[in-house]
Structure formats: structure tokens, C-alpha cells
PDB file of C-alpha atoms in Angstrom:
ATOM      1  CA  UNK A   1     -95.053-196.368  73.537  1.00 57.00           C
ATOM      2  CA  UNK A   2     -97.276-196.276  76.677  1.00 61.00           C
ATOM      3  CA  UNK A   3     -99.301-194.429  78.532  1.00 63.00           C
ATOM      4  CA  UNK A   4    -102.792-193.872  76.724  1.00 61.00           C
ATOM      5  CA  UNK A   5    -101.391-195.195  73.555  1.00 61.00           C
ATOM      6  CA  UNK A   6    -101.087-198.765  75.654  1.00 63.00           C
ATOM      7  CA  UNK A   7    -104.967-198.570  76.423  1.00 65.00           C
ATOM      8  CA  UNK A   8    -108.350-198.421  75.165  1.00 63.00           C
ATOM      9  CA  UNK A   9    -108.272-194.886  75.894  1.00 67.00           C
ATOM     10  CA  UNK A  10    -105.604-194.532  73.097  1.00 71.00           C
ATOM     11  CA  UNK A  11    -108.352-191.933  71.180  1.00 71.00           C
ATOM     12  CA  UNK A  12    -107.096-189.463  73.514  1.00 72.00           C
ATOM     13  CA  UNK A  13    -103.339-189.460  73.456  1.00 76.00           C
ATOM     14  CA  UNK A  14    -102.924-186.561  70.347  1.00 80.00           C
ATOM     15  CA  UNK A  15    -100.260-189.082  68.740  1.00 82.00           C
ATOM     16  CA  UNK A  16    -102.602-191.949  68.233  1.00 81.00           C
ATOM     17  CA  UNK A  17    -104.515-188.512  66.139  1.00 81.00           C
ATOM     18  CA  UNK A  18    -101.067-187.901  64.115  1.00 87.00           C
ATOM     19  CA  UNK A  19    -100.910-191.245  63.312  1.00 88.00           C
ATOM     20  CA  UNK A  20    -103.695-191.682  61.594  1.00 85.00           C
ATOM     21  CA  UNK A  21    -104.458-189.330  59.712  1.00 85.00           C
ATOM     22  CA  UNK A  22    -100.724-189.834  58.482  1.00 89.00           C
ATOM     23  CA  UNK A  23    -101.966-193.408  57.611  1.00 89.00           C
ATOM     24  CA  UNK A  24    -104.826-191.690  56.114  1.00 85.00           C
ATOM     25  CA  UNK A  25    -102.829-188.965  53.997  1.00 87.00           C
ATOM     26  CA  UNK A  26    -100.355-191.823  53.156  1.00 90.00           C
ATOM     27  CA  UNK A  27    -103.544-193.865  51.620  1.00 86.00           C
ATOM     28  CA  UNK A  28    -104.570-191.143  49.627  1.00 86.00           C
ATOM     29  CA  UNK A  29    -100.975-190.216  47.873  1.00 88.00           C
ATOM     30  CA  UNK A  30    -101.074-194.146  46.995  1.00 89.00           C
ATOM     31  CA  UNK A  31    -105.128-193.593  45.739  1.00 89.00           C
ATOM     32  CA  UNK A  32    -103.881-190.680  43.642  1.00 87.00           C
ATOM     33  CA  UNK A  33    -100.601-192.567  42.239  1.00 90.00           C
ATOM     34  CA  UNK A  34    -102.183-195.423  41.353  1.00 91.00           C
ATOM     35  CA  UNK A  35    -105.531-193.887  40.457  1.00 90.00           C
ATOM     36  CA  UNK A  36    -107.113-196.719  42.807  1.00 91.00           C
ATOM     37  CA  UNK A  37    -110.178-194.687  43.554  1.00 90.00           C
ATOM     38  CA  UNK A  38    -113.230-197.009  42.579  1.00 92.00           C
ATOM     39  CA  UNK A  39    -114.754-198.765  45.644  1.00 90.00           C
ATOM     40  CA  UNK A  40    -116.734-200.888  43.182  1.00 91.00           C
ATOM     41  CA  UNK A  41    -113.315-202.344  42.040  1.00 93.00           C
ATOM     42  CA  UNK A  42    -111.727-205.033  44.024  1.00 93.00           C
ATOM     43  CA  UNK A  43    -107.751-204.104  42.789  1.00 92.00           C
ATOM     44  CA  UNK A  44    -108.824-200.936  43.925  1.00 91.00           C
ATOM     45  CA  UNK A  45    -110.421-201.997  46.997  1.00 90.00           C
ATOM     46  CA  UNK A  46    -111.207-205.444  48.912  1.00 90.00           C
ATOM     47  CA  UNK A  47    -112.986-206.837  49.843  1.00 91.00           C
ATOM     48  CA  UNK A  48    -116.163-206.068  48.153  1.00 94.00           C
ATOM     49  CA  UNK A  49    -120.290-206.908  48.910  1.00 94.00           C
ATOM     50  CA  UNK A  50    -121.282-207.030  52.537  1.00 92.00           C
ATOM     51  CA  UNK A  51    -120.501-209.473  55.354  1.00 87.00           C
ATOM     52  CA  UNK A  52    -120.980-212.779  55.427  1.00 83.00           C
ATOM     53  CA  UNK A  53    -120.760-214.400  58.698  1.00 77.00           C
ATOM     54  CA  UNK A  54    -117.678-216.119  59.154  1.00 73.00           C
ATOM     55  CA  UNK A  55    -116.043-214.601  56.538  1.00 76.00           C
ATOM     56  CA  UNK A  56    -113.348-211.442  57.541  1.00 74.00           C
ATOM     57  CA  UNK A  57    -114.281-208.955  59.554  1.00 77.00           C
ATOM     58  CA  UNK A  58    -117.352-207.135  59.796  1.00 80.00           C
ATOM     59  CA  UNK A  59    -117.160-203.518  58.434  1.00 83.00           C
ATOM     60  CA  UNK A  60    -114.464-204.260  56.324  1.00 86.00           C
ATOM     61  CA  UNK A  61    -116.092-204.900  53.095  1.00 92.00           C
ATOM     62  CA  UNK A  62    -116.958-201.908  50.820  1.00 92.00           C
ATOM     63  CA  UNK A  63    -120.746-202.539  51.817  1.00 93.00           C
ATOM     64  CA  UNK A  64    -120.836-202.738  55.263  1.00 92.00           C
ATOM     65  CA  UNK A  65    -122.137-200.043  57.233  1.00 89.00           C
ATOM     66  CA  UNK A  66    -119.519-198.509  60.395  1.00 86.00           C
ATOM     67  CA  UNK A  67    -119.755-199.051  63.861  1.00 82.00           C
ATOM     68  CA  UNK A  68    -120.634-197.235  65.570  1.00 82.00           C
ATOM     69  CA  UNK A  69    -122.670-195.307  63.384  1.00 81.00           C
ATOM     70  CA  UNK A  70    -124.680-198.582  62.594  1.00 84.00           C
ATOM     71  CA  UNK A  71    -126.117-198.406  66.087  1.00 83.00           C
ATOM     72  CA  UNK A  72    -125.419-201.997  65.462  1.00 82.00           C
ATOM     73  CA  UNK A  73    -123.177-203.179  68.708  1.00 79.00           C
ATOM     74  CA  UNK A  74    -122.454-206.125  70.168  1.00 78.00           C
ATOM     75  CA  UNK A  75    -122.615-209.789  69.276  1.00 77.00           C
ATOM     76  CA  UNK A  76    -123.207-210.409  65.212  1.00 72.00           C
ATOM     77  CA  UNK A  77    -124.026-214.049  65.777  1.00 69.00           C
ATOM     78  CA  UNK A  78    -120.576-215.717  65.279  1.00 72.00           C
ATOM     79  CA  UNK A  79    -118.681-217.950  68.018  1.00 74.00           C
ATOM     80  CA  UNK A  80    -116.340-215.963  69.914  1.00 73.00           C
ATOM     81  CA  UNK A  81    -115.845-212.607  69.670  1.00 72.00           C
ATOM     82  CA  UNK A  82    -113.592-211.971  66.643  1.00 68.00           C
ATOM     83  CA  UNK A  83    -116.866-210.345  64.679  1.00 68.00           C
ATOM     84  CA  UNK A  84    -118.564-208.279  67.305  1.00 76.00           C
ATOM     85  CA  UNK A  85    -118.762-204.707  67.860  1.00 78.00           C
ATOM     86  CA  UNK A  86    -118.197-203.170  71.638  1.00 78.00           C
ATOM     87  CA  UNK A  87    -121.846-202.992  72.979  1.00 80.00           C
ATOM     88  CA  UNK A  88    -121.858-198.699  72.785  1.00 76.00           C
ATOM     89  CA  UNK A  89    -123.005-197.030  69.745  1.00 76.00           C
ATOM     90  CA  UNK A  90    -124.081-193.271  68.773  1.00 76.00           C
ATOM     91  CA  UNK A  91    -125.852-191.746  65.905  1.00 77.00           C
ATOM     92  CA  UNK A  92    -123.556-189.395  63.387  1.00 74.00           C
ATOM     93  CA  UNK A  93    -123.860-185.899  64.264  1.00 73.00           C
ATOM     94  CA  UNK A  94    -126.036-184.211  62.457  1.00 67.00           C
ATOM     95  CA  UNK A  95    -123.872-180.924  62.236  1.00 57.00           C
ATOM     96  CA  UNK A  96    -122.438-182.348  58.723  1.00 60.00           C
ATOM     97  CA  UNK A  97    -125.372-181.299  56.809  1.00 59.00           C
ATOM     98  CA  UNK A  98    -124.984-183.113  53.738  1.00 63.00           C
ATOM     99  CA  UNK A  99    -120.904-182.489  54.361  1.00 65.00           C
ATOM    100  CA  UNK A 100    -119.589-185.585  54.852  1.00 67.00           C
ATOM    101  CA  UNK A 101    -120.249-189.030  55.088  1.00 70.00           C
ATOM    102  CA  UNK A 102    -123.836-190.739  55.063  1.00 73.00           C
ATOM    103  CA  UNK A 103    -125.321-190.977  58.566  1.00 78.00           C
ATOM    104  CA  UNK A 104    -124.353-194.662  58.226  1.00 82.00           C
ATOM    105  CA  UNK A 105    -120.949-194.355  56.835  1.00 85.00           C
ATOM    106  CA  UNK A 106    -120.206-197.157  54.822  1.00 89.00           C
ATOM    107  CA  UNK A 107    -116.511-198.603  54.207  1.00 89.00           C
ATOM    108  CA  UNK A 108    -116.801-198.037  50.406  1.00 88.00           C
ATOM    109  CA  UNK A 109    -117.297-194.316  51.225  1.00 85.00           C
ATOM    110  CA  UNK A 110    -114.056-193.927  52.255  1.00 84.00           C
ATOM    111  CA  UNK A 111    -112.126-194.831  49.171  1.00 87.00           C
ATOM    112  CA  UNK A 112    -113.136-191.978  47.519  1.00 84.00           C
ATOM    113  CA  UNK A 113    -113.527-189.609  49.914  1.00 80.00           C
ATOM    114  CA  UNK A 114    -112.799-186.708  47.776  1.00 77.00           C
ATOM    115  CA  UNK A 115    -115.162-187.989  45.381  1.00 78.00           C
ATOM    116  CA  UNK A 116    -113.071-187.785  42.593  1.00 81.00           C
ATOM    117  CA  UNK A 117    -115.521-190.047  40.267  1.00 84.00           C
ATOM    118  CA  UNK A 118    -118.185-187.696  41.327  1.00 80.00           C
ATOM    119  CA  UNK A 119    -120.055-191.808  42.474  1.00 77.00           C
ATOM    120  CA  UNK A 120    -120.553-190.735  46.284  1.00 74.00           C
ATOM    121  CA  UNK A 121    -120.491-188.588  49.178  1.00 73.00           C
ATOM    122  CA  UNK A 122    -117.768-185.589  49.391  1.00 74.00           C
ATOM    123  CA  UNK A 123    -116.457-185.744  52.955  1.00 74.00           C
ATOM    124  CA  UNK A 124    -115.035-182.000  52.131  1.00 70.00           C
ATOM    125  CA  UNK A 125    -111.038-182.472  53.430  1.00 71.00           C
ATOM    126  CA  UNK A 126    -108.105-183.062  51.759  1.00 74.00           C
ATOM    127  CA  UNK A 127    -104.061-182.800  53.045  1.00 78.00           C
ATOM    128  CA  UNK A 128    -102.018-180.036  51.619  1.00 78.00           C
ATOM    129  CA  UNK A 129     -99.696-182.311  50.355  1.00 75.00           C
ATOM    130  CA  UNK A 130    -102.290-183.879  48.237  1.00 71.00           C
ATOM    131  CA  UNK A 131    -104.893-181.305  46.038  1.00 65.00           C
ATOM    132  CA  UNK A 132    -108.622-181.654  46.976  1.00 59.00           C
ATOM    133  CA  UNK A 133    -109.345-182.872  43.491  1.00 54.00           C
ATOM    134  CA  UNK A 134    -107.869-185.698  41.387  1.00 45.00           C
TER     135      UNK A 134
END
């Protein structure tokens, strides 16, 4: 595949779109089947806490807050480049009111999206072939 799918611009090309949220329904059918929704769980969802410099990436752990919603860009302090954030960042919309994720999405918030524990935000979407509630 080329084209804008080769790039950095790859947000733009409407299959990079297709593909994930296909990754993204695909996730939840496995959540549902496996009733894996608990961010606070690590067989459910790792790794957990915050980051630790050096340690994986940042804004992978259930904890960490997203870039670039963190307004947090840039270098986070560790040789080379394998931690940092690209230096741009923007604030959430604020058209969600209350819908959706925090205005600092966190990782963990996306594990339960639906908020089937009823233990975080409701991001208020589903897929058809998966029902809004658990």
C-alpha cells in the first residue's frame, strides 16, 4: 500500500479510517468474549500504573494520559527519541459535553469504553455487530 498510507499523512487516506476502527471493533468482540473489560486488571489490560522512564512506551500504560490531548509534546527526558511525543499538541474539543472521553483521555479509558462496569467515562458508540451494552 502507498500513497498516503506510506506517509505521515496516512490520517487522511479513508482506509487507514477502516482499518482501525476494524482493529477497534475486533478489540471489543474479544473484550466481550472474554469479558476482559477491567482496566484495573492486568490479564485484562497491561500494562498498568503510569510511566516510568525507561520503561515501555509512554501512553501505553492504563494511567497515562494521551497525546496529544496531554498538551504534553516533545522530549519526556529519555535518550533518543523512542519516548517522545511529536512537538504539536491540541486541547479535546469541547463539543463532547460530558460524551466521551475525559479532556485528558487516559489509556485505561479505553478498555471500557462502553462502560460496561459502570467505573468510567461512556464514550457513547458501539459497532452493530457488537450491542452497546455488555
Amino acid at each position: 500500500i502507498s500513497g498516503w498510507l506510506g506517509s505521515v499523512t496516512s490520517p487522511k487516506d479513508p482506509l487507514f479510517f477502516l482499518l482501525h476502527a476494524n482493529v477497534d471493533r475486533a478489540w471489543l468482540l474479544w473484550q466481550r468474549k472474554t469479558s476482559s473489560f477491567d482496566r484495573a486488571d492486568a490479564s485484562h489490560f497491561f500494562p498498568q500504573g503510569t510511566y516510568v522512564p525507561g520503561s515501555f512506551h509512554h501512553g501505553s500504560f492504563a494511567g497515562d494520559e494521551q497525546w496529544p490531548w496531554n498538551l504534553a509534546g516533545g522530549d519526556l527526558g529519555m535518550p533518543g527519541s523512542g519516548d517522545d511525543w511529536p512537538e504539536f499538541t491540541f486541547p479535546l474539543p469541547g463539543a463532547f459535553n460530558g460524551h466521551g472521553p475525559s479532556a485528558k483521555p487516559i489509556t485505561g479509558e479505553a478498555v471500557d469504553f462502553i462502560n460496561s462496569l459502570g467505573s468510567g467515562p461512556v464514550h457513547n458508540y458501539s459497532y452493530d455487530s457488537a450491542p452497546y451494552h455488555k
